[in-house]
Structure formats: structure tokens, C-alpha cells
mmCIF file of C-alpha atoms and ligand atoms in Angstrom:
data_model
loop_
_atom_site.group_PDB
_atom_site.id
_atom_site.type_symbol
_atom_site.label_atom_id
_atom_site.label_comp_id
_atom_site.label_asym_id
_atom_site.label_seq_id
_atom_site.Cartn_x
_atom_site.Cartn_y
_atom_site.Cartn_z
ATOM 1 C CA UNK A 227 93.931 88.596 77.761
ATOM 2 C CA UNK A 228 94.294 84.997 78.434
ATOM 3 C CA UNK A 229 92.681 83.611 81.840
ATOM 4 C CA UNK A 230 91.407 86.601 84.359
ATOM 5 C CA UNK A 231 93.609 86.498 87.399
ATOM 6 C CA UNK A 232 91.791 85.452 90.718
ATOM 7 C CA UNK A 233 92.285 88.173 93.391
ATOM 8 C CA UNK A 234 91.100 88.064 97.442
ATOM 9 C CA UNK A 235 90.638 91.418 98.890
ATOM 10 C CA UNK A 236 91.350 91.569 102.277
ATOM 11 C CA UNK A 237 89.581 94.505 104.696
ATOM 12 C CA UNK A 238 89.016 95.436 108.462
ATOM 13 C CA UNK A 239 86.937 98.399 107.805
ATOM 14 C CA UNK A 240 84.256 100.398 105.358
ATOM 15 C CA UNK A 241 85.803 98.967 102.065
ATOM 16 C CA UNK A 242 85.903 102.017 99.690
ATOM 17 C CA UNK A 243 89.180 100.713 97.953
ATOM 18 C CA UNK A 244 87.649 97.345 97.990
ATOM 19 C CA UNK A 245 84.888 98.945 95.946
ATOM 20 C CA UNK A 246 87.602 100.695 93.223
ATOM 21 C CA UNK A 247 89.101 97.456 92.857
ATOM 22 C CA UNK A 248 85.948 95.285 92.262
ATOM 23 C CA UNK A 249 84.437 98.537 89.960
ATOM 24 C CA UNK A 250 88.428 98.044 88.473
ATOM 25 C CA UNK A 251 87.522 94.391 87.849
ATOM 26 C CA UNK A 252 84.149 95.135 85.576
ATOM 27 C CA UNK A 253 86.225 96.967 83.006
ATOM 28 C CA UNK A 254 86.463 95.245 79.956
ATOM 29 C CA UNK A 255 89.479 94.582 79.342
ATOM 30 C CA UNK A 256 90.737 93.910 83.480
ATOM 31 C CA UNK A 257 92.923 91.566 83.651
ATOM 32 C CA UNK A 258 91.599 90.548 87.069
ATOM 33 C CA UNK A 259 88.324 89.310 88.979
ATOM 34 C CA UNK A 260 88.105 89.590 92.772
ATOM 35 C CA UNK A 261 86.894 86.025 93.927
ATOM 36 C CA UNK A 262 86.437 86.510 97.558
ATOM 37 C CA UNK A 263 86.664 89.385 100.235
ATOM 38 C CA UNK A 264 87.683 88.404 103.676
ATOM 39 C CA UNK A 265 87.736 90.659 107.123
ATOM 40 C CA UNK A 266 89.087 90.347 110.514
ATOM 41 C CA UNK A 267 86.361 92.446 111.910
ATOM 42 C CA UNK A 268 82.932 90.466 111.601
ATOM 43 C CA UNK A 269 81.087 93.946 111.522
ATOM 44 C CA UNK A 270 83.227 95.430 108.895
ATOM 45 C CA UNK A 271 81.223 97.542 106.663
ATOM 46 C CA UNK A 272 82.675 96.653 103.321
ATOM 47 C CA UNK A 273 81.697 93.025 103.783
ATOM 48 C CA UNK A 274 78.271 93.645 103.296
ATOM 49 C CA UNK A 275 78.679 95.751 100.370
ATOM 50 C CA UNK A 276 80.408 92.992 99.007
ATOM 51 C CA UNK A 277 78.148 90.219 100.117
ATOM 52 C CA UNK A 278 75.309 92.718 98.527
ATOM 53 C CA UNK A 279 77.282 92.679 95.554
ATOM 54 C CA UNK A 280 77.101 88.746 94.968
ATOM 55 C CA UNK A 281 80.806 87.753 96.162
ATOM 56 C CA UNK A 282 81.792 85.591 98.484
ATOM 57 C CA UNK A 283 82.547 86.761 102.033
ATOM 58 C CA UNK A 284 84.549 85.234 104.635
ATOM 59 C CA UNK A 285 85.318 86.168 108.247
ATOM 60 C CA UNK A 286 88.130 85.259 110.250
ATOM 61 C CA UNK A 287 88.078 87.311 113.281
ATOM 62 C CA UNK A 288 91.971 87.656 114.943
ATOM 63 C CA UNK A 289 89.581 88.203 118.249
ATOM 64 C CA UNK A 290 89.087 84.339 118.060
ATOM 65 C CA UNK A 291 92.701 83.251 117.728
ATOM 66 C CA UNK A 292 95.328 83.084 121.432
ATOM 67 C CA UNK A 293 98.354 83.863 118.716
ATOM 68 C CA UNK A 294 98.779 85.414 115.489
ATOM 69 C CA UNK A 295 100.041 82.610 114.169
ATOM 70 C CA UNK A 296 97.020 80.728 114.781
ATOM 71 C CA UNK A 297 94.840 83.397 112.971
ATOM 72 C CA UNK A 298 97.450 83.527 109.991
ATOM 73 C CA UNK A 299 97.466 80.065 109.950
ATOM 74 C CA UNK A 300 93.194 80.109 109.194
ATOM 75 C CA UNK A 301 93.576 83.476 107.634
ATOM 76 C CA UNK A 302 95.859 81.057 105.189
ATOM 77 C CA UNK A 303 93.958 78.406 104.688
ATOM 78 C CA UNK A 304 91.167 80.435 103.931
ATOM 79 C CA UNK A 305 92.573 82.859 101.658
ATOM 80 C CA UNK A 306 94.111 79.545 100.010
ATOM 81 C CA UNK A 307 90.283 78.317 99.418
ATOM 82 C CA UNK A 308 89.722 80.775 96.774
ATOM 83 C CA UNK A 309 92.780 79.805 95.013
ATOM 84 C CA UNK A 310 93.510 82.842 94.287
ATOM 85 C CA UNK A 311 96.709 84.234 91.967
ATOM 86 C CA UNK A 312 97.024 87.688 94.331
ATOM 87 C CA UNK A 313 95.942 89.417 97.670
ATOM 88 C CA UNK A 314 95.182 92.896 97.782
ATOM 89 C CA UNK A 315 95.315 94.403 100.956
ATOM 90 C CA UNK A 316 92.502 97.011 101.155
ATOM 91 C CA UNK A 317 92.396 99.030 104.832
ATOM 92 C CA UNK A 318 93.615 95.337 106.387
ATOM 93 C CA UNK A 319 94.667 96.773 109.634
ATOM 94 C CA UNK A 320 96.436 93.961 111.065
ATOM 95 C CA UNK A 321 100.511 93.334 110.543
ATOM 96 C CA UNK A 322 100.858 90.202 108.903
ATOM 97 C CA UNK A 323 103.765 88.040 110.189
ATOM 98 C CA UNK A 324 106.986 86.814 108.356
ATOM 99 C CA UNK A 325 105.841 83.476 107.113
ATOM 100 C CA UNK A 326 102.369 84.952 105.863
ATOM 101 C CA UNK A 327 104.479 87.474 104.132
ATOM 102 C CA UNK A 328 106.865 84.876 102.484
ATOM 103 C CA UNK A 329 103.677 82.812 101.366
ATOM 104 C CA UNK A 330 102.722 85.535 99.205
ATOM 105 C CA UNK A 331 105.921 87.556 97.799
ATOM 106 C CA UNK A 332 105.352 89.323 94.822
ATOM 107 C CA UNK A 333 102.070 88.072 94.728
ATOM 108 C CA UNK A 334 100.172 90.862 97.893
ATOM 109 C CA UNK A 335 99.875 94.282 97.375
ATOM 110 C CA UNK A 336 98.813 97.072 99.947
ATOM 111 C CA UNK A 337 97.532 100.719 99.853
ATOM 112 C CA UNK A 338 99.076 103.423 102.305
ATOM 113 C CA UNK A 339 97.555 106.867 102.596
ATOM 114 C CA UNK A 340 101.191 108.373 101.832
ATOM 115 C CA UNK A 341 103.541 108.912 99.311
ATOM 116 C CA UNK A 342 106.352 106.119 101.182
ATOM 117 C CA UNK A 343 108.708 105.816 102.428
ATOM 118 C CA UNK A 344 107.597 108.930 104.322
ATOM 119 C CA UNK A 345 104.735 108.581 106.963
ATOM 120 C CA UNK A 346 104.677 104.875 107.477
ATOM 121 C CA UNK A 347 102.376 103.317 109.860
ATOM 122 C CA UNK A 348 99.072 105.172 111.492
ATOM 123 C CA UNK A 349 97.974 108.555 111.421
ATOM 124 C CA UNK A 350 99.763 109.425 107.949
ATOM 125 C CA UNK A 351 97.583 112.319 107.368
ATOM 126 C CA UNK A 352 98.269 114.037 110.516
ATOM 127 C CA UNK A 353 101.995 113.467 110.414
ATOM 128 C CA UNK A 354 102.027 115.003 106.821
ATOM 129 C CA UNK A 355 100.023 118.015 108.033
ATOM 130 C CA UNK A 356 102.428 118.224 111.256
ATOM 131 C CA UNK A 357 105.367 117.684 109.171
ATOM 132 C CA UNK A 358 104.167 120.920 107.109
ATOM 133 C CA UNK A 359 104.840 118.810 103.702
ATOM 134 C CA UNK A 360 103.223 120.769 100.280
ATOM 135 C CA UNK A 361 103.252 117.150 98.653
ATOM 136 C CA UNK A 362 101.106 114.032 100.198
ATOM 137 C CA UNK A 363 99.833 111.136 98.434
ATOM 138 C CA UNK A 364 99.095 107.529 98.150
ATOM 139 C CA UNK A 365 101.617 104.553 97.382
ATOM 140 C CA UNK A 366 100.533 100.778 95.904
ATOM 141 C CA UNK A 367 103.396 98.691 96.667
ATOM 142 C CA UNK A 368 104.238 94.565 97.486
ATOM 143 C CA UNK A 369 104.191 93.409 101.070
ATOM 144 C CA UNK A 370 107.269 92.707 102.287
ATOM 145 C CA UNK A 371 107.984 92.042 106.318
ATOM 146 C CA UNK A 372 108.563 95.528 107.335
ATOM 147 C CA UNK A 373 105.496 97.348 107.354
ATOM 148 C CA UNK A 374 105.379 99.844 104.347
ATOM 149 C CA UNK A 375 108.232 99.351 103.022
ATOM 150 C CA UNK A 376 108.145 96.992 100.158
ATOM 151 C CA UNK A 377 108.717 97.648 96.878
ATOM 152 C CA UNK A 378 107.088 100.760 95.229
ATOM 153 C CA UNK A 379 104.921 99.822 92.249
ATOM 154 C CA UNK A 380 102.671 102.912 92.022
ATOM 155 C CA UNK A 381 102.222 106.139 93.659
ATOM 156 C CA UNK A 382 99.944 109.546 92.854
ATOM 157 C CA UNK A 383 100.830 113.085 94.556
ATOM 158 C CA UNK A 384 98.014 115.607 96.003
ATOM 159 C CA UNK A 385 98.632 118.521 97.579
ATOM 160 C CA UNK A 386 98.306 119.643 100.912
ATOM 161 C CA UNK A 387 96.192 122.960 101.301
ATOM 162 C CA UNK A 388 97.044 125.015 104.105
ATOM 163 C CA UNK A 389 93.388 125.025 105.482
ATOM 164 C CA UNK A 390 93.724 121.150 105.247
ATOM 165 C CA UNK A 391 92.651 119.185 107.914
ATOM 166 C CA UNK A 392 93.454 115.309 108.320
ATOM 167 C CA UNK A 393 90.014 114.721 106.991
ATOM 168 C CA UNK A 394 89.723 116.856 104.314
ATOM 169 C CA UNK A 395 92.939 115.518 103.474
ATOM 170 C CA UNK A 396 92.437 112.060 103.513
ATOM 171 C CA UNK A 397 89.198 112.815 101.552
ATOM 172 C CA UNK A 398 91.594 113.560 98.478
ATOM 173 C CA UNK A 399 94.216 111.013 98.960
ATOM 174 C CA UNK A 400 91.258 108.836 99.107
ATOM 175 C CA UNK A 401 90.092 110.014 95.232
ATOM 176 C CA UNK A 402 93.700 109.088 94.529
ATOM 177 C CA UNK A 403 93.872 105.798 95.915
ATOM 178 C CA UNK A 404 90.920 104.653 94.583
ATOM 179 C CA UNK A 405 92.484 105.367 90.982
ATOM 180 C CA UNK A 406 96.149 104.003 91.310
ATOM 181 C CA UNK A 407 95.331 100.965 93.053
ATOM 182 C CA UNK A 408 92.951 99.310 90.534
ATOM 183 C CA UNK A 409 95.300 100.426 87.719
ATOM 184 C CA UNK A 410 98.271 99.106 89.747
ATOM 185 C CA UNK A 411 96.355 96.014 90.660
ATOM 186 C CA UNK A 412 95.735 95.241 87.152
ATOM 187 C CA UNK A 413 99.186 95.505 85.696
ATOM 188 C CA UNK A 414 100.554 93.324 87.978
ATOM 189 C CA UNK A 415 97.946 90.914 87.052
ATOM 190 C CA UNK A 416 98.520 91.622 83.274
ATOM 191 C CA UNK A 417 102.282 90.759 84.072
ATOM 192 C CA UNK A 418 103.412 94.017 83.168
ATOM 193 C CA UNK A 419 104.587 95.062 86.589
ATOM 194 C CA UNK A 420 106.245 91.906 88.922
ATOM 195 C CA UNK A 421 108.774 91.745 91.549
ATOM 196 C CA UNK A 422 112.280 90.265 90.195
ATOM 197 C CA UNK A 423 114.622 89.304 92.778
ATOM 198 C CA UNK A 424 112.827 92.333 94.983
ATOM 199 C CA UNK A 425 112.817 95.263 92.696
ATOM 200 C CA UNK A 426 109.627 96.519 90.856
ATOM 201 C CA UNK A 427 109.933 95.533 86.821
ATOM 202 C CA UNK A 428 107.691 97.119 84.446
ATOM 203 C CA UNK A 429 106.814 96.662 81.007
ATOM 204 C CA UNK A 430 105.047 98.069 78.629
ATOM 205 C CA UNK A 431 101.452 96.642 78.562
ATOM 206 C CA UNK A 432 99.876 96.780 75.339
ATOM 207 C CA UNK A 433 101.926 95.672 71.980
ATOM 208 C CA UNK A 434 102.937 99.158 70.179
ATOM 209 C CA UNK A 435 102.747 100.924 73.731
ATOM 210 C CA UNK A 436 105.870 103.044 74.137
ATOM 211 C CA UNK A 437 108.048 102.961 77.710
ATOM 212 C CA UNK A 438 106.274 105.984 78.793
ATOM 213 C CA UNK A 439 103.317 104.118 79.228
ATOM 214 C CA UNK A 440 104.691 102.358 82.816
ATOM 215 C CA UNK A 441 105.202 106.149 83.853
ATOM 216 C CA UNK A 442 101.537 106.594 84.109
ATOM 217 C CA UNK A 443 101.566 104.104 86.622
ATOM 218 C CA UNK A 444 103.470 107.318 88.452
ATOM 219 C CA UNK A 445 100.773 109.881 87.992
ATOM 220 C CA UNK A 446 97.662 110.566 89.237
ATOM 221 C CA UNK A 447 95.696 110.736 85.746
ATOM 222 C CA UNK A 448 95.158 107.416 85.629
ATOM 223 C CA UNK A 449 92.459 105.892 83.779
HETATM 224 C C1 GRF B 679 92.842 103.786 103.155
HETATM 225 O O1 GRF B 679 93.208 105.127 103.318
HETATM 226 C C2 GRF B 679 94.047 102.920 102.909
HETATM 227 O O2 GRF B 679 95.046 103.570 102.192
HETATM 228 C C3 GRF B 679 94.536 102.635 104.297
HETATM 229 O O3 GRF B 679 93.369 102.475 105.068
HETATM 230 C C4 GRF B 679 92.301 103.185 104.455
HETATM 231 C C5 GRF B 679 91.230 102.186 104.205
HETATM 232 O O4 GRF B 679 90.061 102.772 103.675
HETATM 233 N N1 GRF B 679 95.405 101.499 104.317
HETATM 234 P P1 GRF B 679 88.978 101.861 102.986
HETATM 235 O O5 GRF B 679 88.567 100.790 103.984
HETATM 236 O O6 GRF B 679 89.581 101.261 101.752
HETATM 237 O O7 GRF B 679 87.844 102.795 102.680
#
């Protein structure tokens, strides 16, 4: 692997993805290193995990800002600081505007507690319980405008038990997401999954690999 790809994680809450996708980073062979972890929320738990962890911590609160351009505008310039190559958004609860959005294409990624394009938005694990679905899940995919509906790059199923509550629910998507999303995280940075004129394109990662190899991307065994 030629230079490690610089990656910001951005967070609002306790940071557990955050932590698969810095643990995701310390492999070997990753093809990534996360250079800086910015929140919106000064108390956000994750941040001090991270600032415990050596990295560099940044906070830029949206509290502070009359507009949301204004705080994207900061939130920019401070995400820009790291010079990073890719954003991961990791439980970043705030909807990032259009121009924030176009800054980045093909180069931010996002985690939703679903298997998408079903259950965007809030409250995913209650609307899969109230929708009576067998099937729930976990999607990595680009940030695009609309909320949760960019391009798919990686997704893991886990079913629904029918003593399942939201919590114990979101307890295993959670096992889930904190697989995919380093895995997915680190292809992209490898080059072997990019967005081409807004369609996922994946390729085979190691030389000798055969195609089947970008379909693990798809399951949950991912290691
Ligand atoms: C995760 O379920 C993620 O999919 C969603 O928000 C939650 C954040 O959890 N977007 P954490 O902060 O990564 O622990």
C-alpha cells in the first residue's frame, strides 16, 4: 500500500463506530489512518476517548453559529485543516447542507442503523420493529444531499427476534456496524470501491483476488 489515506471522523455522540474505525486503522495492512475527530457537541463522549487515545480533537459546536451555513462554513475549514483524503460520518447527527455535500462527493461516507433505503432518518429501530420486518441491518454508503440515500457501498443483515426491543436491537445492528464500516471505509481508501459518475464501482482488492471478493463487502462476516 502506497501512502495511508488521511481520514476525519466526524461524531455528536458516544463514538463506538469511531472506535471500529480507528481499531480498523491499526490493522496492518489498513489502508487508512484517522487524523482528526471533530464533534458538534463539546460534551460528546467519543471525543475524549479519542483525545485519550492521542488524536487530535476539534470542536465546532452548531450551538455557536446564527446559520448553518456559518457552522459548515468553520465545520469546513476545519475539517480542511487536517487535509484529509475522506470524512467518515460516525453518529454525526446534524444534516449537512448542499454545498458541504458537493465539497466532499465520493469522498464522505455515513453509517445508518438500517438496511436503506428502508427506515431512513431517526428512530430506525423502532420503525423496523413497528414495521414487523424479519430482516434489519446496517448500510455504509456516500453522502449525497438527500439524507440516506446515497449510493450503497456496503450493507450487513441481522435479524429481528420477536422478543426484540429497539435496544436489544440496536445492540446487534451495532456489532454489525462496527464490522462493515471499517471494512467499507478501507476499500474505498484502497481504491477498490469509488463513486463513478454516482454509482458504487468495485474492484477486486488484492492481485489474484477473484470478483467474489467485493461481495463480502455484502455480508456480515467480514473480517
Ligand atoms: C449508530 O447506530 C449509527 O449507525 C447512527 O448513529 C449511531 C451512532 O452510534 N448513525 P455511535 O456514536 O457510533 O456509538
Amino acid at each position: 500500500m502506497s501512502q495511508k489515506k488521511r481520514v476525519v471522523v466526524l461524531i455528536s455522540g458516544r463514538g463506538s463506530n469511531m472506535k471500529a474505525l480507528v481499531a480498523g486503522s491499526r490493522h496492518a495492512h489498513s489502508a487508512y489512518d484517522v487524523v482528526g475527530v471533530i464533534a458538534n457537541v463539546p460534551d460528546a463522549a467519543g471525543l475524549l476517548w479519542a483525545a485519550d487515545e492521542g488524536l487530535a480533537t476539534r470542536v465546532v459546536n452548531h450551538r455557536d453559529f446564527k446559520t448553518r451555513t456559518a457552522f459548515e462554513t468553520v465545520l469546513h475549514d476545519t475539517v480542511l485543516a487536517f487535509q484529509p483524503d475522506f470524512i467518515a460520518l460516525a453518529g454525526f447527527m446534524r444534516i449537512l447542507g448542499d454545498t458541504f455535500v458537493a465539497n466532499w462527493q465520493g469522498r464522505m461516507l455515513n453509517i445508518h442503523p438500517s438496511l436503506l433505503p428502508a427506515f431512513k432518518g431517526l428512530h430506525t429501530h423502532e420503525q423496523a420493529i413497528a414495521a414487523r420486518v424479519k430482516i434489519a441491518g446496517c448500510t455504509v454508503h456516500f453522502v449525497t444531499p438527500e439524507m440516506d440515500a446515497g449510493p450503497i457501498i456496503a450493507q450487513a443483515a441481522v435479524a429481528v427476534m420477536p422478543t426484540d426491543t429497539a435496544e436489544t436491537l440496536a445492540e446487534r445492528i451495532l456489532v454489525a456496524e462496527h464490522k462493515i464500516y471499517p471494512a467499507a471505509l478501507d476499500r474505498v481508501c484502497r481504491g477498490t470501491v469509488t463513486l463513478v459518475a454516482g454509482k458504487v464501482v468495485a474492484t477486486p482488492h488484492e492481485a489474484g483476488s477473484d470478483v467474489n471478493q467485493t461481495a463480502v463487502l455484502y455480508s456480515p462476516n467480514l473480517n
